[in-house]
Amino acid sequence: MSDATSQPPESSSLTDYDPATGHPRPPRREFKARGSFVTRCEGCNLPELNCLCPYQVKADSTAQVWLLTHSIEHYKPTNTGRLIGDVLTQTKVFTWYRTAPDDELAALLEDPRYAPFVIFPDDQPDYADRVVDINAVHAVKQQARIPVFVILDGTWRQARRMFRKSPYLDALPVLPLRTERETRYRLRKPASKSHLCTAEVAIELLRQSGDENAADVLDDYFDVFNDSYAESRYYRKIAQPTAAMQRLLVRKG
């Protein structure tokens, strides 16, 4: 025999009652994503408290960066891949799909004007025959081709999956980044200091391939982003321009 007192009234929503006891649940607060209440700049997406826009400086480079971005990264305000596009106007961003490449990316990979290199560690033997070093980048410049750094934009686990599950990248030479730089990224905790964020990878590749000016501008812009976002998390405004901010302001004139 059922206990009528344990059942919610027919006129009430079932979501207002605990199905195990039939007792009313306390009212739920409206869900708010972390940081959803922060007023952000529409230009740089940082909290207006420490807007990046005054420090955006464009730079030219011979090499280009194409980002193959995991879909989840598009929604993370801490993603640094977008900083590359703020500085290098020829940057291209493609969303990674497991089943098929982006149509534009597929066409560009076949374009003889470009010499794309997929950036990935050389830590497995099954693609050792594809591994090249930075000298290969300088060589394609001598051939009047445009070197392209195809950077897998995601976590290390995501990047490894993207590399393995993207057969349209299988014909590309693999360029591992060799650098003594340790990450300065403060917004996510890396597994190792040697694990650079996306912007830092681009900075080092540009520097090693001869685009020093673009590397310097992006490096300063990354530092400004890093400091500005970190301070905004504590609702602190950067009172005095940092050294990187000052250098960018001078460049901007």
Short mmCIF file of C-alpha atoms in Angstrom, two decimals:
data_model
loop_
_atom_site.label_atom_id
_atom_site.label_comp_id
_atom_site.label_asym_id
_atom_site.label_seq_id
_atom_site.Cartn_x
_atom_site.Cartn_y
_atom_site.Cartn_z
CA MET A 1 0.00 0.00 0.00
CA SER A 2 1.50 3.32 -0.99
CA ASP A 3 1.99 6.15 1.46
CA ALA A 4 0.13 9.14 -0.01
CA THR A 5 1.98 11.52 2.27
CA SER A 6 5.29 10.65 0.61
CA GLN A 7 4.19 11.70 -2.87
CA PRO A 8 4.38 15.27 -4.19
CA PRO A 9 1.12 17.00 -4.99
CA GLU A 10 0.02 16.50 -8.59
CA SER A 11 0.04 20.23 -9.20
CA SER A 12 3.72 20.57 -8.24
CA SER A 13 6.78 20.02 -10.41
CA LEU A 14 8.67 16.82 -9.68
CA THR A 15 11.92 18.76 -9.73
CA ASP A 16 10.85 20.54 -6.51
CA TYR A 17 10.81 17.29 -4.52
CA ASP A 18 13.31 14.68 -3.48
CA PRO A 19 12.16 11.46 -5.22
CA ALA A 20 13.54 9.34 -2.37
CA THR A 21 11.60 11.03 0.45
CA GLY A 22 8.90 13.06 -1.29
CA HIS A 23 9.91 16.05 0.82
CA PRO A 24 10.29 19.48 -0.80
CA ARG A 25 13.80 20.39 -1.83
CA PRO A 26 15.30 23.76 -0.91
CA PRO A 27 15.07 26.26 -3.77
CA ARG A 28 18.04 26.14 -6.15
CA ARG A 29 20.18 29.14 -6.88
CA GLU A 30 20.57 30.12 -10.50
CA PHE A 31 23.65 28.45 -11.99
CA LYS A 32 26.49 30.81 -12.74
CA ALA A 33 29.63 29.73 -14.54
CA ARG A 34 32.89 30.78 -12.91
CA GLY A 35 33.60 34.39 -13.82
CA SER A 36 30.22 34.85 -15.53
CA PHE A 37 29.52 37.99 -13.49
CA VAL A 38 32.72 39.72 -14.64
CA THR A 39 32.31 42.55 -17.12
CA ARG A 40 34.61 41.71 -20.02
CA CYS A 41 35.98 43.85 -22.81
CA GLU A 42 34.36 42.95 -26.13
CA GLY A 43 37.70 43.47 -27.88
CA CYS A 44 40.12 41.31 -25.87
CA ASN A 45 37.69 39.31 -23.69
CA LEU A 46 39.63 40.16 -20.54
CA PRO A 47 37.96 41.75 -17.54
CA GLU A 48 37.62 45.48 -18.21
CA LEU A 49 39.62 46.09 -15.05
CA ASN A 50 42.80 45.13 -16.95
CA CYS A 51 41.87 45.44 -20.62
CA LEU A 52 44.52 44.29 -23.12
CA CYS A 53 43.43 46.47 -26.02
CA PRO A 54 45.83 49.39 -25.38
CA TYR A 55 48.75 46.97 -25.72
CA GLN A 56 47.80 45.21 -28.95
CA VAL A 57 50.59 45.69 -31.48
CA LYS A 58 50.69 44.06 -34.92
CA ALA A 59 53.88 42.48 -36.22
CA ASP A 60 54.94 41.02 -39.56
CA SER A 61 56.57 37.62 -39.90
CA THR A 62 57.77 35.45 -42.74
CA ALA A 63 56.46 32.30 -41.08
CA GLN A 64 52.78 31.81 -40.40
CA VAL A 65 50.95 30.06 -37.58
CA TRP A 66 47.94 27.86 -38.19
CA LEU A 67 46.19 26.71 -35.04
CA LEU A 68 44.33 23.43 -35.02
CA THR A 69 42.24 24.10 -31.93
CA HIS A 70 40.34 21.59 -29.85
CA SER A 71 36.70 22.66 -29.65
CA ILE A 72 36.81 22.97 -25.86
CA GLU A 73 39.64 25.53 -26.05
CA HIS A 74 37.42 28.03 -27.88
CA TYR A 75 35.42 28.52 -24.67
CA LYS A 76 38.36 29.03 -22.33
CA PRO A 77 39.22 32.69 -21.71
CA THR A 78 42.66 31.52 -20.54
CA ASN A 79 43.46 30.11 -23.99
CA THR A 80 46.61 31.78 -25.33
CA GLY A 81 46.24 30.76 -28.97
CA ARG A 82 44.12 33.84 -29.65
CA LEU A 83 47.03 36.07 -28.59
CA ILE A 84 48.93 34.89 -31.67
CA GLY A 85 46.17 36.15 -33.95
CA ASP A 86 46.09 39.49 -32.13
CA VAL A 87 49.75 40.05 -33.09
CA LEU A 88 50.16 38.14 -36.37
CA THR A 89 47.30 39.05 -38.68
CA GLN A 90 47.95 36.11 -41.04
CA THR A 91 47.26 33.57 -38.29
CA LYS A 92 44.58 31.03 -39.14
CA VAL A 93 42.46 29.14 -36.63
CA PHE A 94 40.73 25.86 -37.45
CA THR A 95 38.58 23.75 -35.16
CA TRP A 96 39.78 20.18 -34.88
CA TYR A 97 37.35 17.52 -36.03
CA ARG A 98 38.05 13.84 -35.46
CA THR A 99 36.32 12.61 -38.61
CA ALA A 100 37.36 15.17 -41.23
CA PRO A 101 39.55 18.24 -41.60
CA ASP A 102 38.26 21.74 -42.07
CA ASP A 103 37.74 22.30 -45.81
CA GLU A 104 39.89 25.44 -45.84
CA LEU A 105 42.68 23.70 -43.96
CA ALA A 106 42.58 20.75 -46.34
CA ALA A 107 42.93 23.11 -49.31
CA LEU A 108 45.77 25.06 -47.71
CA LEU A 109 47.71 21.90 -46.93
CA GLU A 110 47.74 21.21 -50.68
CA ASP A 111 48.76 24.75 -51.64
CA PRO A 112 52.36 24.68 -52.93
CA ARG A 113 53.01 28.22 -51.68
CA TYR A 114 53.12 26.90 -48.13
CA ALA A 115 55.47 24.52 -46.36
CA PRO A 116 53.59 23.34 -43.25
CA PHE A 117 55.26 21.67 -40.27
CA VAL A 118 53.22 20.03 -37.55
CA ILE A 119 54.68 20.93 -34.15
CA PHE A 120 54.95 17.85 -31.96
CA PRO A 121 57.52 16.05 -29.78
CA ASP A 122 59.72 13.39 -31.41
CA ASP A 123 59.23 10.93 -28.58
CA GLN A 124 57.77 7.95 -30.50
CA PRO A 125 59.58 5.79 -33.07
CA ASP A 126 56.68 5.25 -35.49
CA TYR A 127 57.03 8.69 -37.09
CA ALA A 128 60.79 9.15 -36.67
CA ASP A 129 61.23 9.30 -40.46
CA ARG A 130 59.13 12.50 -40.54
CA VAL A 131 61.07 14.41 -37.87
CA VAL A 132 63.02 17.49 -38.98
CA ASP A 133 64.76 20.33 -37.17
CA ILE A 134 64.60 24.11 -37.47
CA ASN A 135 67.06 24.04 -40.37
CA ALA A 136 64.25 22.65 -42.52
CA VAL A 137 62.31 25.87 -41.90
CA HIS A 138 65.24 28.00 -43.05
CA ALA A 139 65.59 25.76 -46.12
CA VAL A 140 62.02 26.33 -47.31
CA LYS A 141 62.52 30.07 -46.93
CA GLN A 142 65.39 29.79 -49.38
CA GLN A 143 62.94 28.13 -51.78
CA ALA A 144 60.65 31.19 -51.57
CA ARG A 145 57.96 29.15 -49.81
CA ILE A 146 56.12 30.27 -46.70
CA PRO A 147 56.90 28.14 -43.64
CA VAL A 148 53.85 27.36 -41.55
CA PHE A 149 53.80 26.15 -37.96
CA VAL A 150 50.73 23.95 -37.44
CA ILE A 151 50.24 24.05 -33.68
CA LEU A 152 47.84 21.65 -31.96
CA ASP A 153 46.03 23.96 -29.57
CA GLY A 154 44.78 22.03 -26.55
CA THR A 155 45.98 20.25 -23.45
CA TRP A 156 48.86 17.82 -23.82
CA ARG A 157 46.45 14.88 -23.75
CA GLN A 158 44.20 16.52 -26.33
CA ALA A 159 47.17 17.40 -28.55
CA ARG A 160 48.40 13.81 -28.57
CA ARG A 161 44.95 12.58 -29.52
CA MET A 162 44.68 15.22 -32.25
CA PHE A 163 48.05 14.18 -33.66
CA ARG A 164 47.12 10.50 -33.72
CA LYS A 165 43.55 10.95 -34.97
CA SER A 166 44.25 13.37 -37.83
CA PRO A 167 45.34 11.34 -40.89
CA TYR A 168 45.41 14.51 -43.00
CA LEU A 169 48.50 15.53 -41.00
CA ASP A 170 50.33 12.27 -41.64
CA ALA A 171 52.21 13.57 -44.67
CA LEU A 172 53.57 16.63 -42.90
CA PRO A 173 57.08 16.83 -41.46
CA VAL A 174 57.13 16.83 -37.67
CA LEU A 175 59.04 19.67 -36.07
CA PRO A 176 59.71 19.22 -32.35
CA LEU A 177 60.36 22.41 -30.41
CA ARG A 178 63.77 22.37 -28.76
CA THR A 179 64.22 25.13 -26.23
CA GLU A 180 65.58 25.79 -22.76
CA ARG A 181 62.66 28.09 -22.02
CA GLU A 182 60.49 27.20 -19.05
CA THR A 183 56.87 28.23 -19.02
CA ARG A 184 55.89 31.56 -17.47
CA TYR A 185 52.19 30.83 -17.85
CA ARG A 186 50.41 31.53 -14.56
CA LEU A 187 46.78 30.75 -15.39
CA ARG A 188 46.92 26.96 -15.57
CA LYS A 189 49.23 24.61 -13.71
CA PRO A 190 51.38 22.60 -16.14
CA ALA A 191 52.55 19.06 -15.45
CA SER A 192 56.09 20.25 -16.12
CA LYS A 193 57.88 23.59 -16.44
CA SER A 194 58.97 22.44 -19.89
CA HIS A 195 55.34 22.27 -21.06
CA LEU A 196 54.88 25.61 -22.76
CA CYS A 197 51.49 27.10 -23.51
CA THR A 198 50.41 27.68 -27.12
CA ALA A 199 51.60 31.29 -27.31
CA GLU A 200 54.98 30.40 -25.82
CA VAL A 201 55.45 27.65 -28.41
CA ALA A 202 54.77 30.15 -31.20
CA ILE A 203 57.15 32.68 -29.66
CA GLU A 204 60.03 30.22 -29.58
CA LEU A 205 59.38 28.94 -33.09
CA LEU A 206 59.28 32.47 -34.50
CA ARG A 207 62.49 33.38 -32.73
CA GLN A 208 64.35 30.28 -33.88
CA SER A 209 63.17 30.68 -37.49
CA GLY A 210 64.40 34.27 -37.76
CA ASP A 211 61.26 36.30 -37.03
CA GLU A 212 62.79 37.89 -33.94
CA ASN A 213 60.74 41.09 -34.00
CA ALA A 214 57.43 39.22 -34.17
CA ALA A 215 58.64 36.91 -31.40
CA ASP A 216 59.53 39.87 -29.18
CA VAL A 217 56.17 41.57 -29.70
CA LEU A 218 54.23 38.36 -29.02
CA ASP A 219 56.39 37.64 -25.97
CA ASP A 220 55.62 41.04 -24.45
CA TYR A 221 51.94 40.73 -25.32
CA PHE A 222 51.85 37.29 -23.69
CA ASP A 223 53.42 38.73 -20.53
CA VAL A 224 50.83 41.51 -20.43
CA PHE A 225 48.01 38.99 -20.85
CA ASN A 226 49.52 36.70 -18.22
CA ASP A 227 49.89 39.48 -15.64
CA SER A 228 46.59 41.19 -16.44
CA TYR A 229 44.50 38.05 -16.21
CA ALA A 230 46.23 36.87 -13.04
CA GLU A 231 45.62 40.19 -11.29
CA SER A 232 42.02 40.33 -12.49
CA ARG A 233 41.33 37.05 -10.73
CA TYR A 234 41.90 38.91 -7.47
CA TYR A 235 39.99 42.00 -8.67
CA ARG A 236 43.22 44.00 -8.64
CA LYS A 237 43.99 46.61 -11.25
CA ILE A 238 47.59 46.93 -12.42
CA ALA A 239 48.36 50.47 -11.27
CA GLN A 240 51.63 51.09 -13.08
CA PRO A 241 52.51 49.75 -16.54
CA THR A 242 54.86 46.79 -16.42
CA ALA A 243 58.06 46.72 -18.46
CA ALA A 244 56.33 44.66 -21.16
CA MET A 245 53.44 47.14 -21.26
CA GLN A 246 55.85 50.04 -21.64
CA ARG A 247 57.68 48.37 -24.52
CA LEU A 248 54.42 47.71 -26.36
CA LEU A 249 53.22 51.27 -25.83
CA VAL A 250 56.48 52.57 -27.32
CA ARG A 251 56.03 50.28 -30.34
CA LYS A 252 52.46 51.42 -30.77
CA GLY A 253 53.54 55.05 -30.68
#
